PDB file of C-alpha atoms in Angstrom:
ATOM      1  CA  ASP A   9       0.219   0.642  -0.156  1.00 54.00           C
ATOM      2  CA  GLY A  10       2.098   3.482  -1.262  1.00 65.00           C
ATOM      3  CA  GLY A  11       1.594   6.522   0.691  1.00 92.00           C
ATOM      4  CA  ILE A  12       2.891   8.051   3.833  1.00 96.00           C
ATOM      5  CA  THR A  13       2.872   6.819   7.200  1.00 95.00           C
ATOM      6  CA  GLN A  14       3.370   9.241  10.096  1.00 96.00           C
ATOM      7  CA  SER A  15       4.028   7.692  13.310  1.00 92.00           C
ATOM      8  CA  PRO A  16       2.313   7.327  16.056  1.00 92.00           C
ATOM      9  CA  LYS A  17      -0.813   8.545  15.951  1.00 93.00           C
ATOM     10  CA  TYR A  18      -1.109   9.702  19.617  1.00 94.00           C
ATOM     11  CA  LEU A  19       1.443  10.922  21.486  1.00 94.00           C
ATOM     12  CA  PHE A  20       2.494  12.118  25.127  1.00 93.00           C
ATOM     13  CA  ARG A  21       5.320  13.554  26.383  1.00 91.00           C
ATOM     14  CA  LYS A  22       5.950  15.228  29.812  1.00 90.00           C
ATOM     15  CA  GLU A  23       7.103  19.329  29.327  1.00 89.00           C
ATOM     16  CA  GLY A  24      10.256  19.868  29.038  1.00 88.00           C
ATOM     17  CA  GLN A  25      10.938  16.551  26.709  1.00 91.00           C
ATOM     18  CA  ASN A  26      12.417  16.165  23.062  1.00 93.00           C
ATOM     19  CA  VAL A  27      10.069  14.261  20.850  1.00 94.00           C
ATOM     20  CA  THR A  28      10.268  12.723  17.432  1.00 96.00           C
ATOM     21  CA  LEU A  29       7.878  12.345  14.955  1.00 96.00           C
ATOM     22  CA  SER A  30       8.002   9.970  11.956  1.00 97.00           C
ATOM     23  CA  CYS A  31       7.406   9.942   8.526  1.00 97.00           C
ATOM     24  CA  GLU A  32       7.905   7.961   5.758  1.00 97.00           C
ATOM     25  CA  GLN A  33       6.895   7.943   2.408  1.00 97.00           C
ATOM     26  CA  ASN A  34       7.376   5.237  -0.644  1.00 95.00           C
ATOM     27  CA  LEU A  35       5.828   7.254  -3.183  1.00 94.00           C
ATOM     28  CA  ASN A  36       9.551   8.292  -4.215  1.00 94.00           C
ATOM     29  CA  HIS A  37       8.563  11.147  -4.211  1.00 93.00           C
ATOM     30  CA  ASP A  38      11.169  14.065  -3.680  1.00 93.00           C
ATOM     31  CA  ALA A  39       9.810  17.003  -1.403  1.00 93.00           C
ATOM     32  CA  MET A  40       8.351  16.553   1.580  1.00 95.00           C
ATOM     33  CA  TYR A  41       6.455  18.744   4.386  1.00 95.00           C
ATOM     34  CA  TRP A  42       5.602  19.537   8.140  1.00 97.00           C
ATOM     35  CA  TYR A  43       2.694  21.011   8.946  1.00 96.00           C
ATOM     36  CA  ARG A  44       0.986  22.091  12.288  1.00 96.00           C
ATOM     37  CA  GLN A  45      -2.719  22.282  11.879  1.00 92.00           C
ATOM     38  CA  ASP A  46      -4.545  24.041  14.997  1.00 91.00           C
ATOM     39  CA  PRO A  47      -8.664  25.034  15.466  1.00 85.00           C
ATOM     40  CA  GLY A  48      -9.013  27.963  13.837  1.00 83.00           C
ATOM     41  CA  GLN A  49      -5.570  28.350  11.878  1.00 86.00           C
ATOM     42  CA  GLY A  50      -5.482  26.357   9.062  1.00 88.00           C
ATOM     43  CA  LEU A  51      -2.095  24.618   7.769  1.00 92.00           C
ATOM     44  CA  ARG A  52       1.338  26.162   8.835  1.00 94.00           C
ATOM     45  CA  LEU A  53       4.336  25.190   7.469  1.00 94.00           C
ATOM     46  CA  ILE A  54       7.205  24.263   9.776  1.00 97.00           C
ATOM     47  CA  TYR A  55       9.771  22.759   7.624  1.00 97.00           C
ATOM     48  CA  TYR A  56      10.066  21.681   4.322  1.00 95.00           C
ATOM     49  CA  SER A  57      12.731  19.475   2.046  1.00 95.00           C
ATOM     50  CA  GLN A  58      13.329  19.603  -1.660  1.00 92.00           C
ATOM     51  CA  ILE A  59      15.528  16.681  -1.561  1.00 92.00           C
ATOM     52  CA  VAL A  60      17.900  14.557   0.288  1.00 94.00           C
ATOM     53  CA  ASN A  61      19.640  16.190   2.510  1.00 94.00           C
ATOM     54  CA  ASP A  62      18.665  19.138   2.350  1.00 94.00           C
ATOM     55  CA  PHE A  63      15.533  21.678   3.798  1.00 96.00           C
ATOM     56  CA  GLN A  64      14.178  24.952   4.573  1.00 95.00           C
ATOM     57  CA  LYS A  65      12.413  26.559   7.701  1.00 95.00           C
ATOM     58  CA  GLY A  66       9.040  26.870   7.101  1.00 93.00           C
ATOM     59  CA  ASP A  67       6.445  29.723   8.471  1.00 92.00           C
ATOM     60  CA  ILE A  68       7.075  28.411  11.828  1.00 95.00           C
ATOM     61  CA  ALA A  69      10.285  26.954  12.411  1.00 96.00           C
ATOM     62  CA  GLU A  70      10.915  27.608  15.934  1.00 96.00           C
ATOM     63  CA  GLY A  71      11.396  25.096  18.586  1.00 96.00           C
ATOM     64  CA  TYR A  72      11.321  22.269  15.685  1.00 97.00           C
ATOM     65  CA  SER A  73      14.442  20.665  14.136  1.00 97.00           C
ATOM     66  CA  VAL A  74      14.181  18.196  10.984  1.00 98.00           C
ATOM     67  CA  SER A  75      16.515  15.309   8.989  1.00 97.00           C
ATOM     68  CA  ARG A  76      15.891  14.408   5.661  1.00 97.00           C
ATOM     69  CA  GLU A  77      18.894  11.777   5.421  1.00 97.00           C
ATOM     70  CA  LYS A  78      16.906   9.408   3.151  1.00 96.00           C
ATOM     71  CA  LYS A  79      14.703   9.956   0.464  1.00 96.00           C
ATOM     72  CA  GLU A  80      11.705   8.377   2.289  1.00 97.00           C
ATOM     73  CA  SER A  81      12.153   9.971   5.785  1.00 97.00           C
ATOM     74  CA  PHE A  82      11.349  13.220   6.993  1.00 98.00           C
ATOM     75  CA  PRO A  83      11.160  13.437  10.845  1.00 98.00           C
ATOM     76  CA  LEU A  84      10.604  16.237  12.982  1.00 97.00           C
ATOM     77  CA  THR A  85      11.649  16.554  16.444  1.00 97.00           C
ATOM     78  CA  VAL A  86       9.837  19.559  18.456  1.00 95.00           C
ATOM     79  CA  THR A  87      11.819  20.425  20.802  1.00 93.00           C
ATOM     80  CA  SER A  88      11.797  21.619  24.523  1.00 88.00           C
ATOM     81  CA  ALA A  89      12.388  25.516  23.113  1.00 87.00           C
ATOM     82  CA  GLN A  90       8.558  25.096  21.515  1.00 88.00           C
ATOM     83  CA  LYS A  91       6.488  27.187  23.549  1.00 88.00           C
ATOM     84  CA  ASN A  92       2.865  25.723  22.276  1.00 90.00           C
ATOM     85  CA  PRO A  93       3.828  22.053  21.241  1.00 92.00           C
ATOM     86  CA  THR A  94       0.446  20.472  21.722  1.00 94.00           C
ATOM     87  CA  ALA A  95      -1.045  20.017  18.117  1.00 95.00           C
ATOM     88  CA  PHE A  96      -1.839  17.943  15.389  1.00 95.00           C
ATOM     89  CA  TYR A  97       1.081  17.723  13.357  1.00 97.00           C
ATOM     90  CA  LEU A  98       0.623  16.502   9.495  1.00 96.00           C
ATOM     91  CA  CYS A  99       3.131  15.409   7.121  1.00 97.00           C
ATOM     92  CA  ALA A 100       3.223  15.610   3.255  1.00 95.00           C
ATOM     93  CA  SER A 101       4.648  15.272   0.219  1.00 95.00           C
ATOM     94  CA  ARG A 102       5.123  16.314  -3.511  1.00 92.00           C
ATOM     95  CA  VAL A 103       6.690  14.849  -6.572  1.00 87.00           C
ATOM     96  CA  GLY A 104       8.938  17.558  -6.527  1.00 78.00           C
ATOM     97  CA  GLN A 105       8.694  20.944  -5.754  1.00 69.00           C
ATOM     98  CA  GLY A 106       6.634  21.968  -9.331  1.00 69.00           C
ATOM     99  CA  ALA A 107       4.155  19.089  -8.217  1.00 75.00           C
ATOM    100  CA  ALA A 108       0.546  20.367  -7.560  1.00 75.00           C
ATOM    101  CA  GLU A 109      -0.711  18.040  -6.081  1.00 86.00           C
ATOM    102  CA  ALA A 110       0.583  17.210  -2.395  1.00 91.00           C
ATOM    103  CA  PHE A 111       0.187  14.016  -0.042  1.00 94.00           C
ATOM    104  CA  PHE A 112      -0.901  13.205   3.187  1.00 95.00           C
ATOM    105  CA  GLY A 113      -0.094  11.306   6.068  1.00 96.00           C
ATOM    106  CA  GLN A 114      -2.860  10.294   8.665  1.00 94.00           C
ATOM    107  CA  GLY A 115      -1.717  12.864  11.220  1.00 95.00           C
ATOM    108  CA  THR A 116       0.030  12.716  14.353  1.00 96.00           C
ATOM    109  CA  ARG A 117      -1.282  14.701  17.672  1.00 95.00           C
ATOM    110  CA  LEU A 118       0.366  15.294  20.201  1.00 95.00           C
ATOM    111  CA  THR A 119      -0.143  16.651  23.566  1.00 94.00           C
ATOM    112  CA  VAL A 120       2.342  17.418  26.187  1.00 91.00           C
ATOM    113  CA  VAL A 121       1.556  17.285  29.261  1.00 87.00           C
TER     114      VAL A 121
ATOM    115  CA  ALA B  13       2.090  39.443   0.448  1.00 80.00           C
ATOM    116  CA  GLN B  14       0.385  35.353  -0.654  1.00 87.00           C
ATOM    117  CA  ARG B  15      -2.436  35.109   1.108  1.00 91.00           C
ATOM    118  CA  VAL B  16      -5.439  32.445   0.986  1.00 95.00           C
ATOM    119  CA  THR B  17      -8.706  33.617   2.862  1.00 96.00           C
ATOM    120  CA  GLN B  18     -11.275  31.850   3.521  1.00 97.00           C
ATOM    121  CA  PRO B  19     -13.944  34.294   5.331  1.00 96.00           C
ATOM    122  CA  GLU B  20     -16.238  31.118   6.894  1.00 95.00           C
ATOM    123  CA  LYS B  21     -14.753  29.277  10.231  1.00 94.00           C
ATOM    124  CA  LEU B  22     -18.142  26.809   9.729  1.00 96.00           C
ATOM    125  CA  LEU B  23     -20.467  26.849   7.200  1.00 97.00           C
ATOM    126  CA  SER B  24     -24.322  24.545   7.861  1.00 97.00           C
ATOM    127  CA  VAL B  25     -26.619  23.535   5.282  1.00 97.00           C
ATOM    128  CA  PHE B  26     -29.402  21.193   5.134  1.00 97.00           C
ATOM    129  CA  LYS B  27     -28.848  18.343   3.060  1.00 97.00           C
ATOM    130  CA  GLY B  28     -30.268  19.166  -0.851  1.00 97.00           C
ATOM    131  CA  ALA B  29     -29.514  22.961  -0.556  1.00 97.00           C
ATOM    132  CA  PRO B  30     -26.943  24.327  -2.346  1.00 97.00           C
ATOM    133  CA  VAL B  31     -23.227  25.126  -0.744  1.00 97.00           C
ATOM    134  CA  GLU B  32     -20.829  27.789  -1.426  1.00 97.00           C
ATOM    135  CA  LEU B  33     -17.989  28.008   0.227  1.00 98.00           C
ATOM    136  CA  LYS B  34     -15.863  30.644   0.007  1.00 97.00           C
ATOM    137  CA  CYS B  35     -12.289  31.379  -0.552  1.00 97.00           C
ATOM    138  CA  ASN B  36     -10.320  34.400  -1.869  1.00 97.00           C
ATOM    139  CA  TYR B  37      -6.673  34.767  -2.809  1.00 96.00           C
ATOM    140  CA  SER B  38      -3.885  37.453  -3.000  1.00 94.00           C
ATOM    141  CA  TYR B  39      -1.109  36.966  -5.631  1.00 90.00           C
ATOM    142  CA  SER B  40       0.492  39.116  -7.633  1.00 86.00           C
ATOM    143  CA  GLY B  41       1.519  37.038 -11.212  1.00 81.00           C
ATOM    144  CA  SER B  42      -0.637  34.109 -11.982  1.00 83.00           C
ATOM    145  CA  PRO B  43      -2.334  31.684  -9.643  1.00 86.00           C
ATOM    146  CA  GLU B  44      -2.705  27.725  -9.448  1.00 89.00           C
ATOM    147  CA  LEU B  45      -5.525  27.204  -6.412  1.00 92.00           C
ATOM    148  CA  PHE B  46      -7.317  24.048  -5.503  1.00 94.00           C
ATOM    149  CA  TRP B  47      -9.649  22.361  -2.615  1.00 96.00           C
ATOM    150  CA  TYR B  48      -8.178  20.287  -0.383  1.00 96.00           C
ATOM    151  CA  VAL B  49     -10.680  18.141   1.808  1.00 96.00           C
ATOM    152  CA  GLN B  50     -10.201  16.186   5.303  1.00 94.00           C
ATOM    153  CA  TYR B  51     -13.362  14.312   5.950  1.00 95.00           C
ATOM    154  CA  SER B  52     -13.734  12.693   9.757  1.00 92.00           C
ATOM    155  CA  ARG B  53     -10.741   9.973  10.583  1.00 87.00           C
ATOM    156  CA  GLN B  54      -9.446  10.043   7.258  1.00 91.00           C
ATOM    157  CA  ARG B  55      -6.207  12.228   5.699  1.00 93.00           C
ATOM    158  CA  LEU B  56      -6.557  15.678   4.104  1.00 94.00           C
ATOM    159  CA  GLN B  57      -6.829  14.970   0.235  1.00 93.00           C
ATOM    160  CA  LEU B  58      -6.751  16.208  -2.759  1.00 93.00           C
ATOM    161  CA  LEU B  59     -10.675  17.496  -4.011  1.00 94.00           C
ATOM    162  CA  LEU B  60      -9.824  19.425  -6.913  1.00 91.00           C
ATOM    163  CA  ARG B  61      -7.377  22.436  -8.944  1.00 88.00           C
ATOM    164  CA  HIS B  62      -8.787  24.819 -10.781  1.00 82.00           C
ATOM    165  CA  ILE B  63      -6.988  23.922 -14.025  1.00 77.00           C
ATOM    166  CA  SER B  64      -8.713  20.791 -14.657  1.00 77.00           C
ATOM    167  CA  ARG B  65     -11.814  22.766 -14.322  1.00 75.00           C
ATOM    168  CA  GLU B  66     -13.483  18.923 -13.396  1.00 80.00           C
ATOM    169  CA  SER B  67     -16.071  18.451 -10.892  1.00 83.00           C
ATOM    170  CA  ILE B  68     -15.765  15.521  -8.363  1.00 86.00           C
ATOM    171  CA  LYS B  69     -18.465  14.595  -6.496  1.00 92.00           C
ATOM    172  CA  GLY B  70     -20.960  17.443  -7.377  1.00 92.00           C
ATOM    173  CA  PHE B  71     -18.212  19.734  -6.577  1.00 95.00           C
ATOM    174  CA  THR B  72     -16.994  22.754  -8.985  1.00 93.00           C
ATOM    175  CA  ALA B  73     -14.464  25.810  -8.150  1.00 94.00           C
ATOM    176  CA  ASP B  74     -14.382  29.010 -10.654  1.00 88.00           C
ATOM    177  CA  LEU B  75     -11.217  30.916 -10.959  1.00 90.00           C
ATOM    178  CA  ASN B  76     -12.540  34.466 -11.228  1.00 91.00           C
ATOM    179  CA  LYS B  77      -9.093  36.140 -10.701  1.00 90.00           C
ATOM    180  CA  GLY B  78     -11.297  39.815 -11.348  1.00 92.00           C
ATOM    181  CA  GLU B  79     -12.476  39.099  -7.791  1.00 93.00           C
ATOM    182  CA  THR B  80      -9.853  37.068  -6.964  1.00 94.00           C
ATOM    183  CA  SER B  81     -11.273  34.203  -5.489  1.00 95.00           C
ATOM    184  CA  PHE B  82     -12.110  30.568  -6.249  1.00 95.00           C
ATOM    185  CA  HIS B  83     -15.458  29.572  -5.077  1.00 97.00           C
ATOM    186  CA  LEU B  84     -16.336  26.164  -4.156  1.00 96.00           C
ATOM    187  CA  LYS B  85     -19.811  25.245  -4.856  1.00 96.00           C
ATOM    188  CA  LYS B  86     -22.403  22.366  -5.630  1.00 96.00           C
ATOM    189  CA  PRO B  87     -26.083  22.609  -6.207  1.00 96.00           C
ATOM    190  CA  PHE B  88     -27.458  20.416  -3.700  1.00 97.00           C
ATOM    191  CA  ALA B  89     -25.078  19.442  -0.392  1.00 97.00           C
ATOM    192  CA  GLN B  90     -25.440  15.957   1.431  1.00 97.00           C
ATOM    193  CA  GLU B  91     -24.420  14.882   4.419  1.00 97.00           C
ATOM    194  CA  GLU B  92     -21.654  12.887   3.057  1.00 96.00           C
ATOM    195  CA  ASP B  93     -19.864  16.421   2.415  1.00 97.00           C
ATOM    196  CA  SER B  94     -19.156  17.200   5.889  1.00 98.00           C
ATOM    197  CA  ALA B  95     -16.029  17.771   6.131  1.00 97.00           C
ATOM    198  CA  MET B  96     -13.280  20.583   6.851  1.00 96.00           C
ATOM    199  CA  TYR B  97     -12.057  22.464   3.594  1.00 97.00           C
ATOM    200  CA  TYR B  98      -9.231  24.070   2.947  1.00 96.00           C
ATOM    201  CA  CYS B  99      -8.431  26.193   0.218  1.00 96.00           C
ATOM    202  CA  ALA B 100      -4.345  26.725  -1.406  1.00 95.00           C
ATOM    203  CA  LEU B 101      -2.731  28.341  -3.439  1.00 92.00           C
ATOM    204  CA  ARG B 102       0.564  27.588  -5.066  1.00 88.00           C
ATOM    205  CA  GLY B 103       2.782  29.917  -4.097  1.00 81.00           C
ATOM    206  CA  GLY B 104       5.967  32.058  -6.220  1.00 75.00           C
ATOM    207  CA  GLY B 105       9.277  31.054  -6.164  1.00 69.00           C
ATOM    208  CA  SER B 106      11.816  28.101  -6.760  1.00 66.00           C
ATOM    209  CA  GLN B 107       9.522  26.162  -4.202  1.00 72.00           C
ATOM    210  CA  GLY B 108       5.798  26.848  -5.429  1.00 81.00           C
ATOM    211  CA  ASN B 109       4.688  25.536  -1.544  1.00 87.00           C
ATOM    212  CA  LEU B 110       1.343  25.662  -0.774  1.00 90.00           C
ATOM    213  CA  ILE B 111      -0.282  27.900   0.785  1.00 91.00           C
ATOM    214  CA  PHE B 112      -3.362  26.928   2.637  1.00 93.00           C
ATOM    215  CA  GLY B 113      -6.042  28.837   4.168  1.00 95.00           C
ATOM    216  CA  LYS B 114      -8.019  28.592   7.749  1.00 95.00           C
ATOM    217  CA  GLY B 115     -10.345  25.943   6.627  1.00 95.00           C
ATOM    218  CA  THR B 116     -14.463  25.545   6.586  1.00 96.00           C
ATOM    219  CA  LYS B 117     -16.450  23.148   8.564  1.00 96.00           C
ATOM    220  CA  LEU B 118     -18.921  22.431   6.100  1.00 98.00           C
ATOM    221  CA  SER B 119     -22.097  20.332   8.247  1.00 98.00           C
ATOM    222  CA  VAL B 120     -24.809  19.138   6.121  1.00 98.00           C
ATOM    223  CA  LYS B 121     -27.885  18.029   8.335  1.00 97.00           C
ATOM    224  CA  PRO B 122     -30.352  15.792   7.679  1.00 95.00           C
TER     225      PRO B 122
END
């Protein structure tokens, strides 16, 4: 079954701890993205990567970090510096930076207590 | 500035009634616009794109450059249309990242 897989679906962490969200795709897409989805805020871009070993900050990158060591994987680390980490996180991919359609994962709901 | 505005957070209609979800954009070049939909417990997915001029699940959207709008319409709403709808604009520059509106929750009542 091809697509984008995010894991876990639900994640709980204590305040002050770093946590890493997984995103894997087997679509052979070059471009991958992390969005944060909050009620009434829509989707806000955290980080994106157009190619392996390269990534760029999005609109709300503070308190987050990413890596892109493999084409298939784009993990997101929510650090303790993120002031309001509790949110729904969506990973997406596109064939390339010029592609129209983005394909999304099922999302990870992170709750920091 | 590149921006997508969806003025309605929530739109509630009865089954069989027409529905129009509003989307306005701000973009200096030739825009490429999309509607994405997120049904309950499902992933966000592309519904339609203006360039295709297609009708998907009875929905259509026409790009109006004069009014900088890309409203989503359906003549007769169905209960299964209840979902979160996002209008998106493909931004400029080499990245062409998607810029999303804040979304409109459509509720179709029986």
